[in-house]
Coordinates of C-alpha atoms in Angstrom, one line a residue:
M1 CA -5.1 10.6 -7.7
G2 CA -8.3 12.5 -7.2
F3 CA -11.7 12.1 -8.9
S4 CA -11.1 15.0 -11.3
S5 CA -8.2 13.2 -12.9
Q6 CA -9.7 9.7 -12.8
H7 CA -13.2 10.5 -14.2
P8 CA -13.2 14.0 -15.7
A9 CA -16.1 13.3 -18.0
K10 CA -18.3 12.0 -15.2
L11 CA -17.5 15.0 -13.0
S12 CA -18.3 17.4 -15.9
L13 CA -21.6 15.5 -16.6
T14 CA -22.6 15.8 -12.9
L15 CA -22.0 19.5 -12.8
L16 CA -23.8 20.0 -16.1
L17 CA -26.9 18.0 -14.8
F18 CA -26.8 19.9 -11.5
V19 CA -26.9 23.3 -13.4
L20 CA -29.6 22.0 -15.8
C21 CA -31.9 21.1 -13.0
I22 CA -31.6 24.6 -11.6
L23 CA -32.3 26.1 -15.0
L24 CA -35.4 24.0 -15.5
A25 CA -36.8 25.0 -12.1
V26 CA -36.1 28.7 -12.9
N27 CA -37.6 28.4 -16.4
Y28 CA -40.8 26.5 -15.6
G29 CA -41.4 27.7 -12.0
E30 CA -42.1 30.8 -10.0
L31 CA -40.4 31.5 -6.6
K32 CA -42.7 30.9 -3.6
A33 CA -43.3 33.5 -1.0
T34 CA -41.2 33.2 2.1
A35 CA -44.2 32.4 4.1
E36 CA -45.0 29.4 1.9
I37 CA -41.5 27.8 2.4
D38 CA -41.3 24.9 4.8
W39 CA -37.8 25.1 6.2
M40 CA -38.1 21.7 7.9
D41 CA -38.7 20.0 4.6
I42 CA -35.8 21.9 3.1
L43 CA -33.5 20.7 5.9
G44 CA -34.6 17.1 5.5
E45 CA -34.5 17.1 1.7
G46 CA -31.2 19.1 1.6
S47 CA -29.5 16.6 3.9
S48 CA -30.6 13.7 1.7
L49 CA -29.2 15.5 -1.4
A50 CA -25.9 16.2 0.4
V51 CA -25.6 12.5 1.4
V52 CA -26.2 11.3 -2.1
I53 CA -23.7 13.8 -3.6
A54 CA -21.2 12.5 -1.1
W55 CA -21.8 8.9 -2.3
L56 CA -21.3 10.0 -5.9
L57 CA -18.0 11.9 -5.1
L58 CA -16.7 8.9 -3.1
V59 CA -17.4 6.6 -6.0
L60 CA -15.5 9.0 -8.4
Y61 CA -12.7 9.4 -5.9
S62 CA -12.0 5.8 -4.9
R63 CA -13.1 3.7 -7.8
P64 CA -11.2 2.9 -11.0
A65 CA -13.0 3.0 -14.4
G66 CA -15.1 0.0 -15.2
P67 CA -18.6 -1.4 -15.4
V68 CA -19.1 -1.6 -11.7
T69 CA -18.0 2.1 -11.3
N70 CA -20.3 3.1 -14.1
G71 CA -23.3 1.4 -12.4
L72 CA -22.6 3.1 -9.1
Y73 CA -22.1 6.4 -10.8
V74 CA -25.3 6.3 -12.9
G75 CA -27.4 5.1 -9.9
S76 CA -26.0 7.9 -7.7
L77 CA -26.4 10.5 -10.4
L78 CA -30.1 9.7 -10.9
L79 CA -30.7 10.0 -7.2
V80 CA -28.9 13.3 -7.1
M81 CA -31.1 14.5 -9.9
S82 CA -34.3 13.3 -8.2
Y83 CA -33.4 14.7 -4.8
Q84 CA -32.2 18.0 -6.2
L85 CA -35.5 18.6 -8.0
N86 CA -37.3 17.5 -4.9
L87 CA -35.5 20.2 -3.0
L88 CA -36.0 22.8 -5.7
D89 CA -39.8 22.4 -5.6
E90 CA -39.7 23.7 -2.0
F91 CA -38.6 27.1 -3.5
F92 CA -40.5 27.0 -6.8
Q93 CA -44.1 26.6 -7.7
Y94 CA -44.8 24.9 -11.0
P95 CA -48.0 25.3 -13.0
D96 CA -50.3 22.2 -13.2
S97 CA -49.9 22.1 -17.0
H98 CA -46.2 21.3 -16.8
R99 CA -45.7 17.7 -15.6
L100 CA -42.1 17.3 -16.9
L101 CA -40.4 18.4 -13.6
S102 CA -42.8 16.2 -11.6
W103 CA -41.8 13.2 -13.7
L104 CA -38.1 14.0 -13.6
E105 CA -38.5 14.3 -9.8
S106 CA -40.3 10.9 -9.3
I107 CA -39.1 8.5 -12.0
P108 CA -35.2 8.7 -11.6
A109 CA -35.3 7.8 -7.9
P110 CA -36.5 4.2 -8.2
V111 CA -34.5 3.6 -11.4
G112 CA -31.4 5.1 -9.7
M113 CA -31.9 2.9 -6.6
L114 CA -32.2 -0.2 -8.8
I115 CA -29.0 0.6 -10.8
L116 CA -27.1 1.6 -7.6
T117 CA -28.1 -1.8 -6.0
L118 CA -26.8 -3.7 -9.0
G119 CA -23.6 -1.7 -8.8
L120 CA -23.3 -2.5 -5.1
I121 CA -23.8 -6.2 -5.8
G122 CA -20.9 -6.0 -8.4
W123 CA -18.7 -4.1 -5.8
H124 CA -19.5 -6.9 -3.3
K125 CA -18.4 -9.6 -5.8
E126 CA -15.2 -7.7 -6.5
Q127 CA -14.4 -7.2 -2.8
R128 CA -15.1 -10.9 -2.1
F129 CA -12.7 -11.9 -4.8
I130 CA -10.0 -9.5 -3.5
N131 CA -10.5 -10.9 0.0
Q132 CA -10.1 -14.4 -1.2
Q133 CA -6.8 -13.5 -3.0
L134 CA -5.5 -11.7 0.2
A135 CA -6.5 -14.7 2.4
S136 CA -4.7 -17.0 0.0
R137 CA -1.6 -15.0 0.1
E138 CA -1.7 -14.7 3.9
L139 CA -2.2 -18.4 4.2
H140 CA 0.8 -19.0 1.9
L141 CA 3.0 -16.7 4.0
R142 CA 1.8 -18.3 7.3
H143 CA 2.3 -21.8 5.9
Y144 CA 5.9 -21.2 4.9
Q145 CA 6.6 -18.7 7.7
L146 CA 8.6 -16.5 5.3
L147 CA 8.3 -13.3 7.3
D148 CA 9.8 -12.4 10.6
P149 CA 7.0 -11.1 12.9
L150 CA 9.1 -8.5 14.6
T151 CA 11.1 -6.9 11.7
K152 CA 8.8 -7.9 8.8
L153 CA 11.9 -9.0 7.0
Y154 CA 12.3 -12.4 5.3
K155 CA 13.5 -15.3 7.4
P156 CA 16.5 -17.5 6.7
E157 CA 14.3 -20.1 5.0
Y158 CA 13.5 -17.6 2.3
L159 CA 17.1 -16.4 2.1
L160 CA 18.3 -19.9 1.5
A161 CA 15.8 -20.4 -1.3
V162 CA 16.9 -17.1 -3.0
L163 CA 20.6 -17.9 -2.5
K164 CA 20.1 -21.3 -4.2
R165 CA 18.5 -19.6 -7.2
E166 CA 21.3 -16.9 -7.3
L167 CA 24.0 -19.6 -7.3
E168 CA 22.3 -21.5 -10.1
L169 CA 21.9 -18.3 -12.2
Q170 CA 25.5 -17.4 -11.5
Q171 CA 26.8 -20.7 -12.9
Q172 CA 24.8 -20.0 -16.1
H173 CA 25.6 -16.3 -16.6
Q174 CA 28.9 -15.9 -14.8
Q175 CA 27.5 -12.9 -12.9
P176 CA 28.9 -12.2 -9.4
F177 CA 26.8 -11.2 -6.5
C178 CA 27.7 -10.0 -3.0
L179 CA 26.6 -11.1 0.4
A180 CA 26.9 -9.0 3.6
L181 CA 26.3 -9.9 7.2
V182 CA 25.6 -7.2 9.8
D183 CA 25.8 -7.6 13.5
V184 CA 24.6 -5.1 16.2
S185 CA 27.5 -4.5 18.6
Q186 CA 26.8 -5.5 22.3
F187 CA 23.2 -6.2 21.6
A188 CA 22.9 -8.7 24.4
R189 CA 24.2 -6.1 26.8
F190 CA 21.8 -3.5 25.4
N191 CA 18.9 -6.0 25.9
R192 CA 19.8 -6.5 29.5
E193 CA 20.3 -2.8 30.3
Q194 CA 17.5 -1.3 28.3
G195 CA 14.9 -4.1 28.3
M196 CA 13.3 -6.2 25.7
A197 CA 10.9 -3.5 24.4
A198 CA 13.8 -1.1 23.7
A199 CA 15.8 -4.0 22.0
D200 CA 12.9 -4.9 19.8
L201 CA 12.4 -1.3 18.8
L202 CA 16.1 -1.1 17.9
L203 CA 15.8 -4.1 15.6
Q204 CA 12.7 -2.7 14.0
Q205 CA 14.4 0.7 13.4
L206 CA 17.5 -1.0 12.0
S207 CA 15.3 -3.1 9.7
E208 CA 13.3 -0.1 8.4
L209 CA 16.4 2.1 7.9
T210 CA 18.4 -0.7 6.2
L211 CA 15.7 -1.4 3.7
V212 CA 15.5 2.2 2.4
Q213 CA 19.3 2.4 2.0
F214 CA 19.6 -0.4 -0.5
R215 CA 18.4 -0.9 -4.0
S216 CA 15.0 -2.4 -4.9
G217 CA 16.5 -5.6 -6.2
D218 CA 18.6 -6.2 -3.0
L219 CA 17.3 -8.5 -0.4
V220 CA 17.5 -7.8 3.4
C221 CA 16.8 -10.7 5.7
R222 CA 16.9 -11.3 9.5
Y223 CA 19.3 -14.1 9.8
S224 CA 19.2 -14.7 13.6
G225 CA 18.7 -12.5 16.6
D226 CA 20.6 -9.3 16.0
K227 CA 22.2 -10.4 12.7
F228 CA 21.0 -9.5 9.3
V229 CA 22.0 -10.7 5.8
I230 CA 21.9 -8.5 2.7
L231 CA 22.0 -10.1 -0.7
M232 CA 23.1 -7.8 -3.5
P233 CA 22.6 -9.4 -6.9
Q234 CA 24.8 -8.5 -9.9
S235 CA 27.2 -6.6 -7.7
N236 CA 31.0 -6.8 -7.3
Q237 CA 32.8 -6.0 -4.1
A238 CA 33.4 -2.4 -4.9
T239 CA 29.6 -1.8 -5.4
A240 CA 28.7 -3.6 -2.2
H241 CA 31.4 -1.7 -0.3
S242 CA 30.0 1.6 -1.5
L243 CA 26.4 0.6 -0.7
L244 CA 27.3 -0.6 2.8
Q245 CA 29.5 2.5 3.6
N246 CA 26.6 4.8 2.6
A247 CA 24.2 2.7 4.7
T248 CA 26.5 2.8 7.7
S249 CA 26.8 6.5 7.6
Q250 CA 23.1 6.9 7.4
L251 CA 22.3 4.4 10.1
S252 CA 24.8 6.0 12.5
L253 CA 22.7 9.2 12.3
H254 CA 19.6 7.5 13.7
L255 CA 20.9 4.5 15.7
H256 CA 23.0 4.9 18.9
T257 CA 24.9 1.7 18.5
Q258 CA 27.8 0.3 16.5
L259 CA 27.3 -2.1 13.6
H260 CA 29.8 -4.8 12.4
W261 CA 29.7 -5.7 8.8
T262 CA 31.4 -8.4 6.8
I263 CA 31.1 -8.7 3.0
T264 CA 32.0 -11.5 0.6
E265 CA 31.9 -11.5 -3.2
I266 CA 30.7 -14.8 -4.8
T267 CA 31.9 -15.6 -8.3
A268 CA 31.3 -18.5 -10.6
A269 CA 35.0 -19.5 -10.3
Q270 CA 34.6 -20.2 -6.6
Q271 CA 32.3 -23.2 -7.5
V272 CA 30.1 -22.5 -4.4
T273 CA 26.8 -24.5 -4.7
K274 CA 25.6 -24.8 -1.1
P275 CA 23.8 -21.8 0.4
Q276 CA 24.3 -23.1 3.9
R277 CA 28.1 -23.4 3.4
L278 CA 28.2 -19.9 2.1
L279 CA 26.4 -18.5 5.1
S280 CA 28.6 -20.5 7.4
Q281 CA 31.7 -19.0 5.9
L282 CA 30.2 -15.5 6.3
W283 CA 29.4 -16.2 9.9
Q284 CA 32.9 -17.4 10.6
Q285 CA 34.3 -14.3 9.0
L286 CA 32.1 -12.0 11.1
Q287 CA 33.3 -13.8 14.3
K288 CA 36.9 -13.3 13.3
Q289 CA 36.3 -9.7 12.6
K290 CA 34.7 -9.2 16.0
Q291 CA 37.6 -10.8 17.7
Q292 CA 39.9 -8.4 15.9
Q293 CA 37.7 -5.5 17.1
T294 CA 37.3 -4.2 13.6
Q295 CA 34.2 -2.7 12.1
W296 CA 34.7 -3.8 8.5
S297 CA 35.8 -7.0 6.9
L298 CA 36.0 -7.6 3.2
V299 CA 36.7 -11.1 1.9

């Protein structure tokens, strides 16, 4: 979203004031002769004006509407006005009887500086509050170690907590959900032959590609090593099967390795209450599947 769509009125006012300053200079002043123009002054004052215009546009582009943004904008706008008139008087000569442009050139600058300073103080307070919030969240994640540092997926501890909640909700609403366990075929061999860096890259790619293949409400976790668990809430086995088939076909286009999946559908009738037991059953099913040399297993 650009500044034209966020602050159309402010942008229009800026352009209007810019044109108005030019019209005032043309109306009240007379063009100086070329010999009277100091090009070094023009270079310095023009550079200052360009910098202040850049400040104003950055404020309009990056800031949402609000009191702090208004302060930054008004302060920058007054500086633009003052610096523009300061630049224009290098080209125009004003009669001594007209003091308006001199006042408009001198007075807005210190007022704009003051307002801009107050706006920067408000911006600093906002940023300090945001940093505190981010630091608090980061500390929370570090304390509970919820994220796997390599894949950036959730760890088993978080999976167990979510599974416990899903089992409780299932008993209340009789809504099934599905759980899948995926295993990278011959990962240990791949690690030995290709090296740890290539193996880590494979896991990262698998994580990223898997995430985009599932729904926003599904949960993908790194369970252990090369094994990942996918929780699909409010899904039956047919839905989970379709999702995993689509994911497998997409992953096979990008990953040069075979994946083994096993899926289980959990219903209220099964009376499963322990997340650890559920994951243990899924693990055993995957081992059985691998012994049978099959890629898919539905239970």
